[in-house]
CSV table of C-alpha atoms in Angstrom, one decimal:
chain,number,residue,atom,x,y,z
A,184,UNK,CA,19.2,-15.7,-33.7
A,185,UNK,CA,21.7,-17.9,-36.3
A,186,UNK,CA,19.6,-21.1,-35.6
A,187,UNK,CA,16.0,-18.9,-36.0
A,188,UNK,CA,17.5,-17.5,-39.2
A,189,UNK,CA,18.6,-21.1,-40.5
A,190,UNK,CA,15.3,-22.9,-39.5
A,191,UNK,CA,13.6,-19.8,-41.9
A,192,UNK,CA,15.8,-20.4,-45.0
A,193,UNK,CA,15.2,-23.6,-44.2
A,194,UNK,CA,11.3,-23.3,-43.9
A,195,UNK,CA,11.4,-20.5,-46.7
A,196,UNK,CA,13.2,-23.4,-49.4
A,197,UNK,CA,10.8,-26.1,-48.6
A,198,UNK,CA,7.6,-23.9,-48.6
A,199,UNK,CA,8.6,-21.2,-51.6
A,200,UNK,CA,5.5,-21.9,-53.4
A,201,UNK,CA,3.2,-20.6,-50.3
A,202,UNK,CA,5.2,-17.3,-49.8
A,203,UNK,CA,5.2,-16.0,-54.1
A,204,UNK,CA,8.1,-15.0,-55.8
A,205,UNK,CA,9.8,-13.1,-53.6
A,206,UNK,CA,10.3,-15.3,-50.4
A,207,UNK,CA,13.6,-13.9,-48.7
A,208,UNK,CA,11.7,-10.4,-48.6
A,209,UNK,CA,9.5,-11.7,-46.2
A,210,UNK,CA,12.3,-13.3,-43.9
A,211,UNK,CA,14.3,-10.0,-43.8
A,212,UNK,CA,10.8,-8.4,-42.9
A,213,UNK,CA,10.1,-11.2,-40.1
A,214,UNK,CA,14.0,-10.6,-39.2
A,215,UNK,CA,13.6,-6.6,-39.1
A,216,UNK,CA,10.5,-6.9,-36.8
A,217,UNK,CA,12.2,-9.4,-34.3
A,218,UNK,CA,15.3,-7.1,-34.4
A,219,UNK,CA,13.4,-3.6,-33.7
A,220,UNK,CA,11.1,-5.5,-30.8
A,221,UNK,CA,14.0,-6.2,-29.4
A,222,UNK,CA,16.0,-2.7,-29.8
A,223,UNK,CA,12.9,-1.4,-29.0
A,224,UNK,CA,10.4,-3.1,-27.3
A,225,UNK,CA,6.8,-2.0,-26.0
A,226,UNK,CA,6.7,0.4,-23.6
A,227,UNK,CA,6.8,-1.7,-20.2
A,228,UNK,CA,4.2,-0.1,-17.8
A,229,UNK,CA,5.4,2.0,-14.6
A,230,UNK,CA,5.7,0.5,-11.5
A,231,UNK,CA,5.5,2.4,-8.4
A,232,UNK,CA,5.5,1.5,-4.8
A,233,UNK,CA,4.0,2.7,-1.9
A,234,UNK,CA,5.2,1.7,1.3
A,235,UNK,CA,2.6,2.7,4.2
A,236,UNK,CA,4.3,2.6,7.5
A,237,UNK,CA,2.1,2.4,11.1
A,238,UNK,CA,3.9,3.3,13.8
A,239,UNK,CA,2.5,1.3,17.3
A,240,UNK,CA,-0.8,2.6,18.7
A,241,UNK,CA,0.0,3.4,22.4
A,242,UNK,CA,-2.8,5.3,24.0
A,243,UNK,CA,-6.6,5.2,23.0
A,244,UNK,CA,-9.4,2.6,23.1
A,245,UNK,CA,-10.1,0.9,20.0
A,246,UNK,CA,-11.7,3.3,16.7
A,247,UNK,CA,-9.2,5.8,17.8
A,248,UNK,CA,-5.5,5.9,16.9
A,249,UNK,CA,-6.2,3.1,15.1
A,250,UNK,CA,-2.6,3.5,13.0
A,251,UNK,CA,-2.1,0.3,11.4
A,252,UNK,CA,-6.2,-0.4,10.8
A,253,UNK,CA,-5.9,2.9,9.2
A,254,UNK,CA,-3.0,2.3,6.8
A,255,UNK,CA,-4.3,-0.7,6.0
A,256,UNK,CA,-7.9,0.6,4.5
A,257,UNK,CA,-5.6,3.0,2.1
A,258,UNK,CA,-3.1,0.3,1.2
A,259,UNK,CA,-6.5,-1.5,0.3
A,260,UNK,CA,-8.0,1.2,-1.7
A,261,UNK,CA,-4.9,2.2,-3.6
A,262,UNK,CA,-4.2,-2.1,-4.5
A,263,UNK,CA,-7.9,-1.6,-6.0
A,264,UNK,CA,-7.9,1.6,-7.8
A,265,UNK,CA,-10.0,1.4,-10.6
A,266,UNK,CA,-9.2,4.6,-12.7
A,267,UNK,CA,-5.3,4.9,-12.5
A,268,UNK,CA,-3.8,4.1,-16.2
A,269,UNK,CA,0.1,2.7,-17.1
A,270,UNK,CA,0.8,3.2,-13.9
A,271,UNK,CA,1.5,-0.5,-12.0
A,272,UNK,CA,0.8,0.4,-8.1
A,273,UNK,CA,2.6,-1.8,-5.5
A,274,UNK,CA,1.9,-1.1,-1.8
A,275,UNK,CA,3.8,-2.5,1.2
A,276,UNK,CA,2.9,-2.2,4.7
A,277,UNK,CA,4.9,-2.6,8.2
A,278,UNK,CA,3.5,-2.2,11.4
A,279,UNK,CA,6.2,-0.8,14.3
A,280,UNK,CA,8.9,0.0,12.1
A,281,UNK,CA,11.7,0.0,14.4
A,282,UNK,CA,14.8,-0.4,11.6
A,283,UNK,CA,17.7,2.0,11.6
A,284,UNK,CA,18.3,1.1,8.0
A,285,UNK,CA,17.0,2.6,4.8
A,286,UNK,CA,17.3,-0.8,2.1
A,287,UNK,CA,13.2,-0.9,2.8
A,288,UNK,CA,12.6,2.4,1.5
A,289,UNK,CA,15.3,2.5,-1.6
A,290,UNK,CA,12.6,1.1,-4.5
A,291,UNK,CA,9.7,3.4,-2.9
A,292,UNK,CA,8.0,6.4,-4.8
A,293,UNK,CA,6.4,7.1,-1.9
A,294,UNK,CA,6.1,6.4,2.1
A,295,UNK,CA,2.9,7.2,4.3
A,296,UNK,CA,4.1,7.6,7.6
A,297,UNK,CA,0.8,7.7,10.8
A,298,UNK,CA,2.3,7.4,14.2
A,299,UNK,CA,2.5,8.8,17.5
A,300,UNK,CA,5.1,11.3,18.3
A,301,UNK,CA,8.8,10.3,18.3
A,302,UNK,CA,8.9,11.8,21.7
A,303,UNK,CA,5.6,10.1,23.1
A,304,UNK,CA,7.0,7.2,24.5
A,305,UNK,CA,10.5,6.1,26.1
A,306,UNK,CA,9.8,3.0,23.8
A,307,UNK,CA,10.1,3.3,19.5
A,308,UNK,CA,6.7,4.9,18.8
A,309,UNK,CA,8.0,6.4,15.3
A,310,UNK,CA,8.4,4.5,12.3
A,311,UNK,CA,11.7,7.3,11.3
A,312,UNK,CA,12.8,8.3,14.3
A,313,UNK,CA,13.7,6.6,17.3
A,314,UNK,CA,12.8,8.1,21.2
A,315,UNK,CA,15.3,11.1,21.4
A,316,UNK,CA,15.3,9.9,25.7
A,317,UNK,CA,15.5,13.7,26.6
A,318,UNK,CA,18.4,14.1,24.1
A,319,UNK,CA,16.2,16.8,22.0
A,320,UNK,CA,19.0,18.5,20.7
A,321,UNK,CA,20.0,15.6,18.4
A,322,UNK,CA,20.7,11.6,18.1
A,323,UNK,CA,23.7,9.7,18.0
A,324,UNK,CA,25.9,9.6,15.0
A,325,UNK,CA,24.4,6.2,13.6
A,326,UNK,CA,21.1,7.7,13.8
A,327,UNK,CA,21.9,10.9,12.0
A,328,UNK,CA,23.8,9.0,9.3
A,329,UNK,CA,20.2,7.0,8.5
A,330,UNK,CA,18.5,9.9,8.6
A,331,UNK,CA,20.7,11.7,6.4
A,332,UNK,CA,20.0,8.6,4.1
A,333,UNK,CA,16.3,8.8,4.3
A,334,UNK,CA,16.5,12.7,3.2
A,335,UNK,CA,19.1,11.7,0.3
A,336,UNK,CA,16.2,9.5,-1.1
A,337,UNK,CA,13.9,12.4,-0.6
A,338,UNK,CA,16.0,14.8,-2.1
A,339,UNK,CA,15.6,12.4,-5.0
A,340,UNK,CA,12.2,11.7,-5.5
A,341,UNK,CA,10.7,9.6,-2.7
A,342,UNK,CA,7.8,11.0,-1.4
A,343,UNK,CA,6.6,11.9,1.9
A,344,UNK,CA,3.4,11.7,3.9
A,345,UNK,CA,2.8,12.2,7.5
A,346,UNK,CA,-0.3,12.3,9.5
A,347,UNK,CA,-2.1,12.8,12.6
A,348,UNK,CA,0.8,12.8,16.0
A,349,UNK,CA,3.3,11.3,13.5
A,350,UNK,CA,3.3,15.3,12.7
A,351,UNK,CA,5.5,16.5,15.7
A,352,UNK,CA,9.0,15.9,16.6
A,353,UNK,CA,10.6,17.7,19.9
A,354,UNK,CA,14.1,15.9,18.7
A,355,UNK,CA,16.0,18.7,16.9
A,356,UNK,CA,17.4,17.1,13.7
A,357,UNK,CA,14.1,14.9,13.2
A,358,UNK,CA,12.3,19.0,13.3
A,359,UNK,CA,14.9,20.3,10.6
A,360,UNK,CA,14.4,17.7,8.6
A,361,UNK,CA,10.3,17.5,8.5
A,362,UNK,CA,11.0,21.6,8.1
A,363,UNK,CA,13.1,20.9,5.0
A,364,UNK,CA,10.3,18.2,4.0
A,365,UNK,CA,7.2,20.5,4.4
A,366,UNK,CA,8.8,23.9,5.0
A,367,UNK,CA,7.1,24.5,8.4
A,368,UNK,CA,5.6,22.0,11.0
A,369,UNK,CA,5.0,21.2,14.6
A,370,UNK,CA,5.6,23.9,17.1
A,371,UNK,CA,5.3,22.8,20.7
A,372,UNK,CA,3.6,24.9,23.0
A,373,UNK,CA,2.2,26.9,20.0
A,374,UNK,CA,0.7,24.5,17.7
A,375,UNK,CA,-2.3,22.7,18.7
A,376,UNK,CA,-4.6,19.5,18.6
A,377,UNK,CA,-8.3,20.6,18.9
A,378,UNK,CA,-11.2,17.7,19.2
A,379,UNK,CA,-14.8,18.5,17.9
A,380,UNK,CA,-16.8,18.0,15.1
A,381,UNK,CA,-14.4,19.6,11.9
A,382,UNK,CA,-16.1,21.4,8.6
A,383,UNK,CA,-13.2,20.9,6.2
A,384,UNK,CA,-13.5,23.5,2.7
A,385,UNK,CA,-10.9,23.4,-0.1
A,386,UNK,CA,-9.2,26.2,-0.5
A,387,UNK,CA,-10.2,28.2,-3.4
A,388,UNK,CA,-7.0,28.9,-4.9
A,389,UNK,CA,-5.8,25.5,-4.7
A,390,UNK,CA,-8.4,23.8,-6.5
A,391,UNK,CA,-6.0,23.4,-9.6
A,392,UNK,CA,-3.6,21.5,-7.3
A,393,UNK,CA,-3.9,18.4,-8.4
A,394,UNK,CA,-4.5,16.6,-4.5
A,395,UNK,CA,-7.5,18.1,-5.0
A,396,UNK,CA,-9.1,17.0,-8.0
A,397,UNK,CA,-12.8,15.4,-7.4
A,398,UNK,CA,-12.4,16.7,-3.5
A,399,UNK,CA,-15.0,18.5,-2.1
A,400,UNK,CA,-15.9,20.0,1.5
A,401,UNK,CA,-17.1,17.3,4.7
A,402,UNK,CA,-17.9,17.6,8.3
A,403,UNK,CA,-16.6,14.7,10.6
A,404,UNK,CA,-15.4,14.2,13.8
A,405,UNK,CA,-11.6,14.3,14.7
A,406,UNK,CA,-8.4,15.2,16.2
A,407,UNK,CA,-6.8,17.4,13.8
A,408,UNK,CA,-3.2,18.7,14.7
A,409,UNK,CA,-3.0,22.1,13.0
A,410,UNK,CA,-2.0,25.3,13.7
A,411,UNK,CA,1.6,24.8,12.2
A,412,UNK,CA,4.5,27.7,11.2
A,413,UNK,CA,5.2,27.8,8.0
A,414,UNK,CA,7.1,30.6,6.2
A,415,UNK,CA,4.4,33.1,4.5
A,416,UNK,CA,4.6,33.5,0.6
A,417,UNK,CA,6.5,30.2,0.2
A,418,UNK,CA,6.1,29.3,-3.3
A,419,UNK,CA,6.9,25.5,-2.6
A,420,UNK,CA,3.9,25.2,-0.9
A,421,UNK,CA,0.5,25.4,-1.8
A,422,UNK,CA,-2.5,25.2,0.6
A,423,UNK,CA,-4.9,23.0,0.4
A,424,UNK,CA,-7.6,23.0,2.9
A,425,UNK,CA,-9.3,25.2,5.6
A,426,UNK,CA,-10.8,23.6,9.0
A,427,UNK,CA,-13.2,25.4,11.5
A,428,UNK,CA,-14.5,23.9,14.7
A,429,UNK,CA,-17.2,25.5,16.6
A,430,UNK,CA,-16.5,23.3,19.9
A,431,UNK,CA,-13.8,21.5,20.5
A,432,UNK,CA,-11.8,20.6,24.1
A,433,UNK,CA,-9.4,23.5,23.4
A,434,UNK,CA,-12.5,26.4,23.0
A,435,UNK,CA,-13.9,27.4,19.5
A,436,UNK,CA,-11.2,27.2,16.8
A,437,UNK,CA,-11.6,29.9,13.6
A,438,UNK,CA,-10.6,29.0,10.6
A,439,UNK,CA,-7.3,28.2,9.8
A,440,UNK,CA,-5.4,26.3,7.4
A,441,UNK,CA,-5.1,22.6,7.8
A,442,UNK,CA,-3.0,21.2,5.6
A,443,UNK,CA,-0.8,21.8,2.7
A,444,UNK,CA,1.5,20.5,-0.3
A,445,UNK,CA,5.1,21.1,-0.8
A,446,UNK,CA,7.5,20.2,-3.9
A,447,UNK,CA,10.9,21.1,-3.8
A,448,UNK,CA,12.7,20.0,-6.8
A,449,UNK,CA,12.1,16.4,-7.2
A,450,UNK,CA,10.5,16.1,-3.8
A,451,UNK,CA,7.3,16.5,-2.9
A,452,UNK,CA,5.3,16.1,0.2
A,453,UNK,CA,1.8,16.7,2.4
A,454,UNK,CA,1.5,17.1,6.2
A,455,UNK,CA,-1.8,16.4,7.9
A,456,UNK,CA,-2.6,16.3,11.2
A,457,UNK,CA,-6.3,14.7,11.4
A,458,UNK,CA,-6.7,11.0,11.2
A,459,UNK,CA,-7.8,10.2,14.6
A,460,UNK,CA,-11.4,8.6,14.3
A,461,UNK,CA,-10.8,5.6,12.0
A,462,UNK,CA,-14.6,5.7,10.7
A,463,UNK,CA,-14.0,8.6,9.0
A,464,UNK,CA,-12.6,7.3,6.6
A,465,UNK,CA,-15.9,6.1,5.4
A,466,UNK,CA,-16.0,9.8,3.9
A,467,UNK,CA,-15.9,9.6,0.5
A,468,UNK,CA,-14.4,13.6,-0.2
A,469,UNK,CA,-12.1,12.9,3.3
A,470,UNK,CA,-10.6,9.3,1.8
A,471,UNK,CA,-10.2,10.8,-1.7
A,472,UNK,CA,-8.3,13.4,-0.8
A,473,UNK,CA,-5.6,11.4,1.2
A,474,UNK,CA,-5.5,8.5,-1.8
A,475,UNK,CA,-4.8,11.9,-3.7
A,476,UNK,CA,-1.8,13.0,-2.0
A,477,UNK,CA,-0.2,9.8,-1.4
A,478,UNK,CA,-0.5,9.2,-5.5
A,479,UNK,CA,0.5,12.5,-6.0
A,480,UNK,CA,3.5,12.2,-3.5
A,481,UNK,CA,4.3,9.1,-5.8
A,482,UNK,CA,4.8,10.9,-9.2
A,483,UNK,CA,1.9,9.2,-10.5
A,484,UNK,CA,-0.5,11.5,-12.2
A,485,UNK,CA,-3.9,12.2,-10.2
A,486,UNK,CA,-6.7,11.6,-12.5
A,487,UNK,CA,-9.7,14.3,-13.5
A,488,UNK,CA,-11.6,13.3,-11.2
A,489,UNK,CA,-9.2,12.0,-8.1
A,490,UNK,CA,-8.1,8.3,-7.2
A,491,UNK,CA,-11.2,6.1,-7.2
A,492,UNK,CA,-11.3,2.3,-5.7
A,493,UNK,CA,-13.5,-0.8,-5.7
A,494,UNK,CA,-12.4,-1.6,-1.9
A,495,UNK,CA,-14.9,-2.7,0.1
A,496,UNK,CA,-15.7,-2.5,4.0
A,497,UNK,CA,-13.3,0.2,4.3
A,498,UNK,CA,-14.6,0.3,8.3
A,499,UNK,CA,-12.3,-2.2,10.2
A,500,UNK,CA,-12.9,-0.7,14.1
A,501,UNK,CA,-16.6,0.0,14.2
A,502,UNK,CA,-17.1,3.4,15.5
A,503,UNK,CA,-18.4,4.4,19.0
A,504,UNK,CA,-19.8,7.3,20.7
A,505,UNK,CA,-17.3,9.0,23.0
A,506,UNK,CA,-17.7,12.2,25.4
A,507,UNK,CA,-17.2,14.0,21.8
A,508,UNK,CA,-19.7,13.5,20.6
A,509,UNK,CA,-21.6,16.4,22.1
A,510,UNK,CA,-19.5,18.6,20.7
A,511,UNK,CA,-21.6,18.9,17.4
């Protein structure tokens, strides 16, 4: 700053006849405006970061369970959005997670979490929670410890999204904690996973949520885990949508309530079950809404009209008729 004021004086001296009568005016301006930028410079824009975690696919022929195909068409459309403002969006992606160790996760607004079941395989299936191995009553003590991490950083903002199997945990601590999350979840032997063609409605009330902005209803084929406790009246949750399936391989499923948000202090996170078919995602209301709740999940505001993208060939697995496909 000493040498930038001297070469001015220095300038201002040599050059007074091109600066008037009152030179040294201008160089405390010129000073005053360096000083201030400084003090208080423009308003650097908002990063947030996404960090989409797929958990190994272990059962289903390809187009199904695809979960890191899946993540990966959303992690394209959210590094392409097109009507998102001041807010810099940075997605990561890891396929089989299998850390015990949380320094991944510290910088993220949000993580979007598609998996099997932490208790569908005696190998890591989860991208949180390790195979319980029969233990379902808790983990050992450098598990818990990481866990207890991962919902400090929740506590604290970083939000959560889980979907399709990913949605059920038989280990007791992992079920407290995606209670505390999403105040209800997974019951086994009560809850359910019905296959058929799916008409998905918003739910009326919820329409000034904003996951739903620009969201309207769609029919598709899936696998949609549902039928979740929750406690009734909870004012941290809001529902979102309702899902009916005439014929599925569980019988004719009335509607029910599919999915929902919850926001706890700075927390916030959405629970879905679907995701199965990875060509659905070639539905526009059906993609919107999840690019919806993973921004809102981040703290970024969800514009007027919901997320919109410029990402191209969103279908990675070409779809294939199955014995489901009947089911119409």
């Amino acid at each position: 700053m000493k040498d930038l004021i001297q070469t001015m004086m220095a300038t201002n001296k040599a050059d007074n006849h091109c600066i008037g009568q009152i030179p040294y005016r201008c160089v405390i301006s010129m000073l005053l405006l360096i000083v201030c930028s400084s003090i208080h410079p423009v308003s650097a824009q908002t990063t947030k970061v996404i960090y989409f975690m797929a958990g190994k696919k272990d059962h289903a022929w390809p187009s199904r369970h695809e979960t890191e195909k899946d993540l990966l068409v959303l992690q394209r459309c959210l590094d392409s959005v097109t009507n998102i403002k001041g807010v810099k969006i940075v997605t990561r992606f890891i396929y089989n997670r299998t850390a015990l160790d949380i320094n991944d996760m510290k910088d993220a607004a949000a993580i979007v979490i598609e998996s099997s079941a932490e208790y569908s395989s005696a190998d890591r299936t989860h991208p949180l929670f390790p195979p319980s191995a029969g233990n379902t009553k808790t983990y050992e003590k450098e598990v818990v410890n990481y866990l207890d991490q991962v919902d400090s950083l929740h506590k604290a903002g970083m939000g959560i999204i889980v979907l399709h199997w990913a949605v059920a945990a038989e280990n007791q601590k992992a079920a407290n904690l995606y209670w505390n999350w999403f105040g209800g979840g997974y019951i086994p032997g009560y809850s359910q996973n019905p296959l058929g063609m799916w008409t998905v409605t918003p739910i009326k009330q919820a329409q000034k949520h904003p996951v739903m902005r620009g969201v309207g209803a769609w029919t598709y084929k899936d696998e949609i885990f549902s039928r979740f406790m929750v406690i009734p009246q909870d004012q941290r949750r809001t529902d979102l949508l309702m899902g009916e399936a005439p014929k599925t391989n569980m019988g004719p499923v009335a509607s029910r309530c599919i999915t929902w948000a919850f926001e706890d202090g700075l927390s916030r996170a959405l629970i879905y079950g679907g995701m199965d078919y990875h060509a659905a995602l070639l539905q526009d209301n059906y993609r919107r809404f999840l690019l919806n709740a993973i921004v809102w999940a981040a703290g970024i505001e969800v514009p007027a009209d919901g997320v919109k993208s410029s990402a191209k060939g969103l279908q990675l697995v070409a779809s294939r008729p199955d014995q489901f496909d009947n089911m119409k």
